[in-house]
Coordinates of C-alpha atoms and ligand atoms in Angstrom, one line a residue:
X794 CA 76.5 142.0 51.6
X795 CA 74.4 138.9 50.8
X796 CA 74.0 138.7 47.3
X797 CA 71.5 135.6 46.5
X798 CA 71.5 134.6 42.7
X799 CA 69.2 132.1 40.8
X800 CA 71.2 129.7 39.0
X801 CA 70.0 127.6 36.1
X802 CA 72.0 125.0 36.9
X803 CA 70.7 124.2 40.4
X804 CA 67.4 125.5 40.2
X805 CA 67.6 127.3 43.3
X806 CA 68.3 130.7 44.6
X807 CA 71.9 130.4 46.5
X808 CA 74.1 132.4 47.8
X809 CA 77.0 134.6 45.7
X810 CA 80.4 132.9 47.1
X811 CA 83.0 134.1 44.0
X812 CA 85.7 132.3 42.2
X813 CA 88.4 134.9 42.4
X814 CA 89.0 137.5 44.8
X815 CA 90.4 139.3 42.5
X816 CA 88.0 140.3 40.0
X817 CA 84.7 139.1 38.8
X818 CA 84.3 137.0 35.5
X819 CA 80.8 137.9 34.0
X820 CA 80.4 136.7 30.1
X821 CA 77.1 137.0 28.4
X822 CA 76.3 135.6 24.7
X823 CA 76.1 138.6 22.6
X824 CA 74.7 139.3 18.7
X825 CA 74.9 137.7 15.6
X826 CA 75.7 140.8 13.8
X827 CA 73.7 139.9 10.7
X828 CA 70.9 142.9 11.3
X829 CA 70.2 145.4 13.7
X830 CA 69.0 143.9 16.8
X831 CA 65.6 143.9 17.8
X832 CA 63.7 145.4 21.1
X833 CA 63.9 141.5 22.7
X834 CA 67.7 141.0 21.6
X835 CA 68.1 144.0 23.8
X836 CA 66.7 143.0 27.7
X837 CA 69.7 140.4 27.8
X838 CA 72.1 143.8 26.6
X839 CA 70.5 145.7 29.0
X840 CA 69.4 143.6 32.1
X841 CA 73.0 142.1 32.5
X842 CA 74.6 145.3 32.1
X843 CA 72.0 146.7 35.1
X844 CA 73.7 143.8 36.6
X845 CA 76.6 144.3 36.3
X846 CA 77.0 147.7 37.2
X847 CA 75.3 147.1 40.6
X848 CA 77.9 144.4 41.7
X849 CA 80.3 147.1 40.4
X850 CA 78.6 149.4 43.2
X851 CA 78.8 146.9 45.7
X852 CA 82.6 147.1 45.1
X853 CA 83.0 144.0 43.1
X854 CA 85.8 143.9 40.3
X855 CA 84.2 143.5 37.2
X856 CA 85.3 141.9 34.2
X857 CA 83.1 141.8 31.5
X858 CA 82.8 140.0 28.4
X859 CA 80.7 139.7 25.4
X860 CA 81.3 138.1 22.2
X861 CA 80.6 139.1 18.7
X862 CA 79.3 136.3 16.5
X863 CA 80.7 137.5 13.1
X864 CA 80.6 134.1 11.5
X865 CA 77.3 132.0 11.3
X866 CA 74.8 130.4 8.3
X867 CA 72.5 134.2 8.6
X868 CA 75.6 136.6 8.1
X869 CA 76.7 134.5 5.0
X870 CA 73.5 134.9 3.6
X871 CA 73.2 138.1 4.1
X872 CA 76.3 138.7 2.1
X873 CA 75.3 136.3 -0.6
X874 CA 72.2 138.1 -1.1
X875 CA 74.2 141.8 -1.2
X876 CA 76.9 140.6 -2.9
X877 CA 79.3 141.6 -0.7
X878 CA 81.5 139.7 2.0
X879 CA 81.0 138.3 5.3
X880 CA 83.5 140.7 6.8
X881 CA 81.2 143.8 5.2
X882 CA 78.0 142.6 7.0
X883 CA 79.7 141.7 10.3
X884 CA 81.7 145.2 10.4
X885 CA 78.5 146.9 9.7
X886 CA 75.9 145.5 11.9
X887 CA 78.6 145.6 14.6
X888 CA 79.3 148.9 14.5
X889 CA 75.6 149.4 14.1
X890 CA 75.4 147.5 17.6
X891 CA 77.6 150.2 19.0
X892 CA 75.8 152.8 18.3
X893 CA 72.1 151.6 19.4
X894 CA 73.3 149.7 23.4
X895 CA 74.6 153.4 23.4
X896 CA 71.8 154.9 22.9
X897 CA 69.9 152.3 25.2
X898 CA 72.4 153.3 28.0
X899 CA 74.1 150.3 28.2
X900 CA 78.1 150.8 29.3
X901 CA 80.5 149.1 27.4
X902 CA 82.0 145.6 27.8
X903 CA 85.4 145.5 28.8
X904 CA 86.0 143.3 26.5
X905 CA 83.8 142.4 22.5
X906 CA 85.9 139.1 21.3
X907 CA 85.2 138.7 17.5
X908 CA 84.7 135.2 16.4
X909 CA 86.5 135.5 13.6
X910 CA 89.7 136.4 15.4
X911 CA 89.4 132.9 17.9
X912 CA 90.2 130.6 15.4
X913 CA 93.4 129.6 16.8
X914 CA 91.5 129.2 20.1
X915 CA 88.9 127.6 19.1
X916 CA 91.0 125.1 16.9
X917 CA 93.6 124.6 20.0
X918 CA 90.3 123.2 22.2
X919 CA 88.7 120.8 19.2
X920 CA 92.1 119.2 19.3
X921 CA 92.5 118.8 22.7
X922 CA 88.7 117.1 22.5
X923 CA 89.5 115.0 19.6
X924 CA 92.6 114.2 21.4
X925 CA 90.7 113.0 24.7
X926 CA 88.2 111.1 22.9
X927 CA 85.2 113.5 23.3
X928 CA 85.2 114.7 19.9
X929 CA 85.5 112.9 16.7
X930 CA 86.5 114.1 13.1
X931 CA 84.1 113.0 9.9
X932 CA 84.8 113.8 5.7
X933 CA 86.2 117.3 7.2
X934 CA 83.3 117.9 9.7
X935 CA 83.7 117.9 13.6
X936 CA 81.4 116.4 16.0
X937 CA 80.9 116.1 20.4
X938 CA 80.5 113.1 21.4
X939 CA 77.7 113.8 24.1
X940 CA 77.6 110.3 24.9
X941 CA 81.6 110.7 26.5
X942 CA 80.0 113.8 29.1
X943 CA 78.4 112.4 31.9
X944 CA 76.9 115.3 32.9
X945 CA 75.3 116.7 29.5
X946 CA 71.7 117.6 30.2
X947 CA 72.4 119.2 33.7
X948 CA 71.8 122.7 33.0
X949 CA 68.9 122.5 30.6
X950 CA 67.5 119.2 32.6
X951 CA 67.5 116.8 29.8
X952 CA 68.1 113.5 29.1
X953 CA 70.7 112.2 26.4
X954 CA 68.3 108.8 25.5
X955 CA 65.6 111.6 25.4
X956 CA 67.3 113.9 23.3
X957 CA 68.4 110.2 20.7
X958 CA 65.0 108.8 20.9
X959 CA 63.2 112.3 19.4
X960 CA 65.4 112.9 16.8
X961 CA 64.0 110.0 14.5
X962 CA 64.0 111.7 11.2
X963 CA 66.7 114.0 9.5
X964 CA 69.7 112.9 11.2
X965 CA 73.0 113.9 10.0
X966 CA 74.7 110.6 8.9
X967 CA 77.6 111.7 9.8
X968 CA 77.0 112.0 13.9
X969 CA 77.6 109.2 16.1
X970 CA 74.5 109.9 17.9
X971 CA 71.6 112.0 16.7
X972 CA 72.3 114.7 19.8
X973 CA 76.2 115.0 19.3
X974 CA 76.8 118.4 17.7
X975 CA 78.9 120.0 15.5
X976 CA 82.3 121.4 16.5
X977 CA 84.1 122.4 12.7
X978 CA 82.0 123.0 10.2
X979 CA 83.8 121.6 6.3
X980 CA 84.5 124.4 4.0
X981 CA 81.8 125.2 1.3
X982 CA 82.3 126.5 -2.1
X983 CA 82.0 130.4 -1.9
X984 CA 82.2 130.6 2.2
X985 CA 84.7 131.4 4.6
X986 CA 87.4 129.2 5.9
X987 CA 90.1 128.8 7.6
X988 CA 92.7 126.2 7.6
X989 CA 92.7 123.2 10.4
X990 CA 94.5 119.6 11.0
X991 CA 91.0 118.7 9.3
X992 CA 91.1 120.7 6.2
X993 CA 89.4 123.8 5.9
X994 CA 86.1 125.0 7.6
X995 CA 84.5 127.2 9.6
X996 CA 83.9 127.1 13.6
X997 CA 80.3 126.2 15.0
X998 CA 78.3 128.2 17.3
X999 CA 78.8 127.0 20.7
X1000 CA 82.5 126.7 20.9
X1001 CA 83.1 130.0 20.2
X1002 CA 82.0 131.2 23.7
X1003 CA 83.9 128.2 25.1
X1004 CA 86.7 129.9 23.7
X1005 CA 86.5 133.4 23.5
X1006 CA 85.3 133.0 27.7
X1007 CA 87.9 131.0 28.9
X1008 CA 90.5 133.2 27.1
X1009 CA 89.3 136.3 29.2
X1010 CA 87.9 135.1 32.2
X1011 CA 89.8 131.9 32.8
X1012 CA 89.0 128.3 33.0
X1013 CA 86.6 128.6 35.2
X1014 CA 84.5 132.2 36.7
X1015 CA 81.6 134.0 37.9
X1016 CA 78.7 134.2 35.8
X1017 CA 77.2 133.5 32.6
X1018 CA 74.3 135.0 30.7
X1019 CA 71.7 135.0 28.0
X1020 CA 68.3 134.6 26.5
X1021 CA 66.9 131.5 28.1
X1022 CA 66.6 130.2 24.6
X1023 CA 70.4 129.2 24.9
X1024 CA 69.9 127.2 27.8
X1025 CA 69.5 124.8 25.5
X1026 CA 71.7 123.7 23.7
X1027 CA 74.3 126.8 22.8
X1028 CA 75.2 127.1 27.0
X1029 CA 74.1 123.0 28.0
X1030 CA 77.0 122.6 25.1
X1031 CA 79.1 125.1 26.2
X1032 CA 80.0 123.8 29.5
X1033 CA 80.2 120.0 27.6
X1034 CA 82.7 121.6 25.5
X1035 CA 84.6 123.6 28.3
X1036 CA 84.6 121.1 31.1
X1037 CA 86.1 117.9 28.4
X1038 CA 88.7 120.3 27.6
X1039 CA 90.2 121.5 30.6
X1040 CA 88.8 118.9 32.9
X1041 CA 87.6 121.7 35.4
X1042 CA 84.3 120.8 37.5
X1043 CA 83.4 124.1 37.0
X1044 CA 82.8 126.3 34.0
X1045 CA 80.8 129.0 34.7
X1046 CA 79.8 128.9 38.3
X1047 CA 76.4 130.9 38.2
X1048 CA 74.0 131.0 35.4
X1049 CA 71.3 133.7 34.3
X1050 CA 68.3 133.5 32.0
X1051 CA 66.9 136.4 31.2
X1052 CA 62.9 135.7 29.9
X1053 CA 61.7 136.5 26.9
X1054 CA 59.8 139.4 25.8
X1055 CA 56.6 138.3 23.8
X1056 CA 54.9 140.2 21.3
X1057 CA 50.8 139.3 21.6
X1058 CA 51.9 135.9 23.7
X1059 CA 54.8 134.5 21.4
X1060 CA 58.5 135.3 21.6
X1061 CA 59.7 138.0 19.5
X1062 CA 62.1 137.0 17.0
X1063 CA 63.4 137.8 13.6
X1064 CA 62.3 134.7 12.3
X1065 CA 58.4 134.7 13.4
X1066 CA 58.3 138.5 11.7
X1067 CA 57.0 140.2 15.1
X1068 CA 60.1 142.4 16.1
X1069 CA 60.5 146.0 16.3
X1070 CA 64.1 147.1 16.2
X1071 CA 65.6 148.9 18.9
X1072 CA 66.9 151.8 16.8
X1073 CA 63.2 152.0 15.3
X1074 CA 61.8 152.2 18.9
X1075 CA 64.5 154.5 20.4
X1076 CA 62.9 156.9 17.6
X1077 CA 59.7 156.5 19.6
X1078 CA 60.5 156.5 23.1
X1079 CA 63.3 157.5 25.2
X1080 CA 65.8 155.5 26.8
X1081 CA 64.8 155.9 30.6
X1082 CA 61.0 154.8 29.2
X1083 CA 62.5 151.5 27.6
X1084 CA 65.1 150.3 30.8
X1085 CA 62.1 151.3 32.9
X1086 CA 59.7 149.0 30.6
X1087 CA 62.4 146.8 31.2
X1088 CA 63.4 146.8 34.7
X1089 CA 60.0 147.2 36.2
X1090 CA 59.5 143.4 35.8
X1091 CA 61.9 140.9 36.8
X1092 CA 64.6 139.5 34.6
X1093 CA 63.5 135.9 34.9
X1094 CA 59.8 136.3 33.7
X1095 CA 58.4 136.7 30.5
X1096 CA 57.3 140.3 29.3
X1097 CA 54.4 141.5 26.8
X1098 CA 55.5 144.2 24.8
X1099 CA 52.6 146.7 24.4
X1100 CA 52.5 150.3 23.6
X1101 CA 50.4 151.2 26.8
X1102 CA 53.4 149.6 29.0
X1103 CA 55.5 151.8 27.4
X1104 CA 53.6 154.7 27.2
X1105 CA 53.1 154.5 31.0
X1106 CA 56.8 153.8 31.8
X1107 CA 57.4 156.8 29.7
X1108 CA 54.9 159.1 32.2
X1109 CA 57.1 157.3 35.7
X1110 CA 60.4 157.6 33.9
X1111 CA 59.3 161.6 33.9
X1112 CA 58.0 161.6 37.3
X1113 CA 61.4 160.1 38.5
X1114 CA 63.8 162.6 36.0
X1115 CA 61.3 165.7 37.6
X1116 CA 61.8 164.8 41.7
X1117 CA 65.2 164.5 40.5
X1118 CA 65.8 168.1 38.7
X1119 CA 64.0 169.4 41.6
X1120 CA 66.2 168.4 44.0
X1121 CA 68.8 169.3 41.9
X1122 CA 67.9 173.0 41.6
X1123 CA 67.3 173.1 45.3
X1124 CA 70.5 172.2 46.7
X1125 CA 73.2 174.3 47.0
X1126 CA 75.6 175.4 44.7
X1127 CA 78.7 174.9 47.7
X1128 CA 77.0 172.6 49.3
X1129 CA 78.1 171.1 53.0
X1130 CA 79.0 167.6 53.1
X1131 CA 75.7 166.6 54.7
X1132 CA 75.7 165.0 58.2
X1133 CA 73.4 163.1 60.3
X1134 CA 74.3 164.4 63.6
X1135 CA 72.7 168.0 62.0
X1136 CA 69.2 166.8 62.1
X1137 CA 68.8 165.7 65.6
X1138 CA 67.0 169.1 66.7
X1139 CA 64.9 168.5 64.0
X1140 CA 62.2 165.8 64.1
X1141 CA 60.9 166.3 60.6
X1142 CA 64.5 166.2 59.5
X1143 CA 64.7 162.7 62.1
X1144 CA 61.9 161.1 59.7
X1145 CA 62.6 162.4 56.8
X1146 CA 66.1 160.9 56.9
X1147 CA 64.9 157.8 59.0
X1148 CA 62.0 157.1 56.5
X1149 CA 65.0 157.4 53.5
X1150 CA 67.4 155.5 55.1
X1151 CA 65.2 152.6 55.5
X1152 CA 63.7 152.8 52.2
X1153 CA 67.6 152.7 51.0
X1154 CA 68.0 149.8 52.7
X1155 CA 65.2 148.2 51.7
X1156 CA 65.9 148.8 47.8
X1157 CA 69.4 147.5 48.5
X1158 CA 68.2 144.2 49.6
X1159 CA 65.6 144.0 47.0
X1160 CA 68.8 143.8 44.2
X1161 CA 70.7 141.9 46.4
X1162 CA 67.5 139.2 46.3
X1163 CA 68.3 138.3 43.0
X1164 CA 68.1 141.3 41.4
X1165 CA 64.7 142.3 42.0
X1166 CA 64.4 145.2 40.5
X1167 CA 60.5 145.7 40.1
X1168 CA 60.5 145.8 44.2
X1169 CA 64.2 147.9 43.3
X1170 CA 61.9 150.1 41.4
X1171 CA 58.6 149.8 43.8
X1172 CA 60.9 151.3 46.8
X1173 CA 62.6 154.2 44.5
X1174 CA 59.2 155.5 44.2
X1175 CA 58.4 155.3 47.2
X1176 CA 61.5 157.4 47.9
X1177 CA 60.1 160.1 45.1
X1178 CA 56.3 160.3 46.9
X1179 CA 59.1 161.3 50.1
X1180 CA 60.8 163.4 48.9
X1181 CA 58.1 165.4 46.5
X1182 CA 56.4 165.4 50.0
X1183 CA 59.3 167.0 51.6
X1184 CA 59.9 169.6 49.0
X1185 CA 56.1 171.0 49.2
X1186 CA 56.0 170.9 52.8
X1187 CA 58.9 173.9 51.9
X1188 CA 62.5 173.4 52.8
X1189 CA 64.7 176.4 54.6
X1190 CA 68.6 176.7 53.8
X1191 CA 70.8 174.7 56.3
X1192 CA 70.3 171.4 57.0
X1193 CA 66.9 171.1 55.2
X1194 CA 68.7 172.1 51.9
X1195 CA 71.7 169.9 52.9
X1196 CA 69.8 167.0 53.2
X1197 CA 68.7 166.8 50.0
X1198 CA 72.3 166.8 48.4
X1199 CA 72.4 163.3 50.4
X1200 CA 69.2 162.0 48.6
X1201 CA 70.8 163.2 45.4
X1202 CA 73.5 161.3 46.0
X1203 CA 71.7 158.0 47.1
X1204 CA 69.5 158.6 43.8
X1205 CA 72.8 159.0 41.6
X1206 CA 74.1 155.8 43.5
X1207 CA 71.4 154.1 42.3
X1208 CA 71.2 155.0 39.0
X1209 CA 74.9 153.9 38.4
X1210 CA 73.1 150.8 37.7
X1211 CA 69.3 151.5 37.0
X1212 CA 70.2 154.3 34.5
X1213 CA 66.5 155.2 34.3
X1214 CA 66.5 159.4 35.1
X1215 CA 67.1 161.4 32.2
X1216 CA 70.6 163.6 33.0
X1217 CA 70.9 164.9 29.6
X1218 CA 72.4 167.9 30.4
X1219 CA 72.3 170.5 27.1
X1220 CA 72.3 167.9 25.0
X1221 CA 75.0 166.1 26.6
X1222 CA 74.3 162.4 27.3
X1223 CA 75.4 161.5 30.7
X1224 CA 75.8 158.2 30.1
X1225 CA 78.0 158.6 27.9
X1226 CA 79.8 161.6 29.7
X1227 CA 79.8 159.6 32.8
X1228 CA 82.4 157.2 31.0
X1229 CA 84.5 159.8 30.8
X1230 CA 84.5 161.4 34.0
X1231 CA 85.1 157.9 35.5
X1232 CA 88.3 158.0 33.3
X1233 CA 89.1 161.4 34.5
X1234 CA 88.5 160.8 38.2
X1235 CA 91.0 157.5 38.0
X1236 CA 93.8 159.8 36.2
X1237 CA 93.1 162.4 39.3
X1238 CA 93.7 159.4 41.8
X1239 CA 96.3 158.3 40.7
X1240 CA 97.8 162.2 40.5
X1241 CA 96.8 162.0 43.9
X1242 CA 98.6 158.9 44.9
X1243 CA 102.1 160.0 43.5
X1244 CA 101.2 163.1 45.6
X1245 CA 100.8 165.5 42.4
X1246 CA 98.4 167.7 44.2
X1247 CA 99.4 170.3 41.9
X1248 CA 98.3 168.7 39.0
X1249 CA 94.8 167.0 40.7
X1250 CA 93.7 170.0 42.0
X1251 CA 94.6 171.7 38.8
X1252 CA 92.2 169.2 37.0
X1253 CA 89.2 169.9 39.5
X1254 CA 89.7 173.8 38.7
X1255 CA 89.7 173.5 34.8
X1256 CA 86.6 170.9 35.6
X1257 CA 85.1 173.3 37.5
X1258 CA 85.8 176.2 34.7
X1259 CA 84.0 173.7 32.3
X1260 CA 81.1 173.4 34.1
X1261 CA 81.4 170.2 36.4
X1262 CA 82.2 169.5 40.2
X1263 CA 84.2 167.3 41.3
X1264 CA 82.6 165.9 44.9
X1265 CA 85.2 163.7 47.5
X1266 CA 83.7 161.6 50.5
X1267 CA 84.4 158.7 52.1
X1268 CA 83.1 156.6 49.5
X1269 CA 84.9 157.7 46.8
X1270 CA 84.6 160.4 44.1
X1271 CA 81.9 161.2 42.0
X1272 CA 80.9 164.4 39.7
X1273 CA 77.6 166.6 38.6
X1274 CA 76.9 169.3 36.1
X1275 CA 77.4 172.8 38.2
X1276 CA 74.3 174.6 37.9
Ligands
AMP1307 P1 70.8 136.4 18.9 O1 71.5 137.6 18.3 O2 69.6 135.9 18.3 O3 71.9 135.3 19.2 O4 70.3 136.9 20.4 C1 71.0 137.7 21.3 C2 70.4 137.5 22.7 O5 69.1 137.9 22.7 C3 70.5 136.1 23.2 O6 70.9 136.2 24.6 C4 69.0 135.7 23.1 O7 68.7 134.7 24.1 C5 68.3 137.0 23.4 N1 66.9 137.0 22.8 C6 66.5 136.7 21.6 N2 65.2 136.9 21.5 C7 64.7 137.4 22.7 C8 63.4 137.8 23.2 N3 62.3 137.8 22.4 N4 63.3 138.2 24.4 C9 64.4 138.2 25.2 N5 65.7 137.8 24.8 C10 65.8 137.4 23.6
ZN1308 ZN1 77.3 132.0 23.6

């Protein structure tokens, strides 16, 4: 595979050589759990989650984090104003966060690090800064000294004088230098705090994911993502932070931005007014319609949200789930493991499975280009005009039913990471079922391994008896509702 990434920090499209061959660190900047997140909060949920799961596919070891900010200026607020704690507001929108990236189709994280339960880590790498010199304590506050990393400004291409000379009015008079920012916020009256070798405060923003991503991925790994609104200065700070600390080159290794999605040409955000919440627009459309909306342009560029967009990816997210349930109710309940060498005395079988196969290939190294998934999506529907064409023509039992239990499974394939067709199954969410049968299919593996062929094929039957199939190949097992 030749996976080619755009990283922020160089500009340029290179080529995916990772840390560790062991597993794959990914950490992307997650909510400020102070409301329910809105429709633009969710393409960084749902585009690096797409992305995830496809270098999952390509048999990369995932590990995947993303943090929970449960401490900041907006959740205090929040609580001031309701009259309850911090804790009360973070626990609800949090679990209220849950509850909607499900319903978007997003998998879990391996791994949601609270804030709130870092502090030691986070007060373990302001000492070790203050101790080097790149940090500096003031009346209970603490500050980065940007002036002590050379390379501040690399990811976000900005200048430190720059930064100095255009910050002329409103500077804290406590900072060194106008740019330097804060690490340890002083305790006020009424907020939370915590103790610290400089009295009690509260951590800032950015060296929270220093912490909580080194702790779980290691000094240095993979990739980092967001909002390109954190290229600067949450992740240009992050790395600062990181690198001073542990005197590694390298943080994180690749960066993604996801673009913004704009509501009538300007950002949507909770502070302009123009947002529509997810849960409020889940009530409208269904989740295939919104990843669709989504996917269909690519991660990097910006993205109008308009009602026709989504009314039209509504109408393709049906075409797509319909090919789909009508391949599904033509192939074979036992069907044959399908083979190639059974359509050479066929020539419409020849093209039908040449013209696939190339189109599979092509949509493969459309992802692997950067993760291209409007040409992803372009070449997946040029695989449905195929296949609808295939199915009218008529198809015969044998090999021209068989062959279609292979474009099932390429479609499956790739909607382990697209999640766009609609698999709800009796009102049964298959995203949320598939999480399940992947922890069923690792427990019958494992059976397997320690030779307990009693009790795996035991646990196929009962599947079976419940109403899913379990299929083995080559590449692994995978399951589908029976008929
Ligand atoms: P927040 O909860 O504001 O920290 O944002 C969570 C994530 O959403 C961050 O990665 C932001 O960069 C991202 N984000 C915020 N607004 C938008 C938007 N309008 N479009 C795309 N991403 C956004
Ligand atoms: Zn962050």
């Amino acid at each position: 595979m030749s996976l080619k990434i755009f990283n922020t920090l160089s500009g340029k499209k290179e080529k995916f050589v990772p840390i560790n061959p062991d597993y794959t660190g990914f950490y992307v900047c997650g909510p400020t759990v102070y409301d329910y997140f809105h429709i633009g909060n969710a393409r960084p949920f749902i585009i690096f989650d797409v992305i995830r799961r496809f270098l999952i596919s390509r048999g990369y070891n995932v590990r995947y984090v993303m943090n929970l900010t449960d401490i900041d200026d907006k959740i205090i607020n929040r609580a001031k104003d309701e009259g309850v704690t911090s804790k009360e507001i973070a626990d609800r929108y949090i679990n209220a966060f849950f509850e909607d990236i499900q319903k978007l189709g997003v998998r879990p994280a391996d791994v949601y690090p609270r804030a709130t339960d870092h502090i030691e880590e986070i007060i373990g790498i302001i000492s070790s800064l203050v101790e080097k010199g790149a940090a500096y304590p003031t009346a209970g506050d603490v500050f980065y000294d940007v002036s002590q990393f050379e390379e501040y400004g690399r990811l976000s291409k900005k200048k430190v004088e720059d930064l100095q000379a255009g910050k002329r009015v409103a500077v804290d008079e406590l900072k060194k230098n106008p740019a330097d920012f804060v690490l340890w916020k002083k305790a006020k009256q009424g907020e939370p705090s915590w103790p610290s070798p400089w009295g009690n405060g509260r951590p800032g923003w950015h060296i929270e994911c220093s912490a909580m991503s080194m702790k779980f991925l290691g000094q240095s790994f993979d990739f980092h993502g967001g909002g390109q609104d954190l290229i600067f200065p949450h992740h240009e700070n992050e790395i600062a932070q990181s690198c001073a600390s542990t005197g590694c080159d390298v943080f994180a290794k690749y960066w993604l931005h996801n673009g913004f999605l704009d509501m009538k040409g300007e950002k949507m955000s909770k502070s302009l007014g123009n947002f529509i919440t997810a849960r409020e627009l889940m009530e409208l459309y269904p989740t295939a319609a919104i990843r669709l909306f989504f996917l269909q342009k690519h991660y990097r560029g910006p993205i109008d949200f308009s009602e026709e967009g989504l009314n039209a990816a509504r109408t393709t997210a049906e075409r797509l789930s319909l090919t789909y349930k009508k391949l599904m109710d033509l192939i074979p309940e036992n069907r044959e493991e399908f083979n190639a060498e059974n359509i050479k005395n066929s020539k419409r079988l020849e093209e039908f499975y040449e013209r696939i196969e190339s189109l599979d290939g092509e949509l493969i190294a459309s992802m692997e280009d950067d993760f291209n998934t409007p040409a992803v999506i372009g070449k997946l529907f040029d695989m449905v005009r195929e296949v609808n064409k295939y199915i009218d023509d008529g198809v015969a039992d044998g090999p021209e039913k068989d062959i279609l239990s292979w474009v099932q499974m390429k479609f499956d394939g790739y909607d382990r990471f697209l999640g766009i067709i609609d698999k709800t199954r009796d009102g049964i969410d298959f995203e949320r079922m598939d999480n399940v049968m992947q922890t069923v299919i690792k427990l019958r593996h494992s059976l397997r391994k320690e030779k307990n062929w009693v009790l795996a094929d035991q646990l196929r039957d009962d599947l079976t008896e419940a109403g899913i199939l379990l299929e083995d190949s080559a590449s692994g097992t995978t399951w589908r509702w029976r008929k």
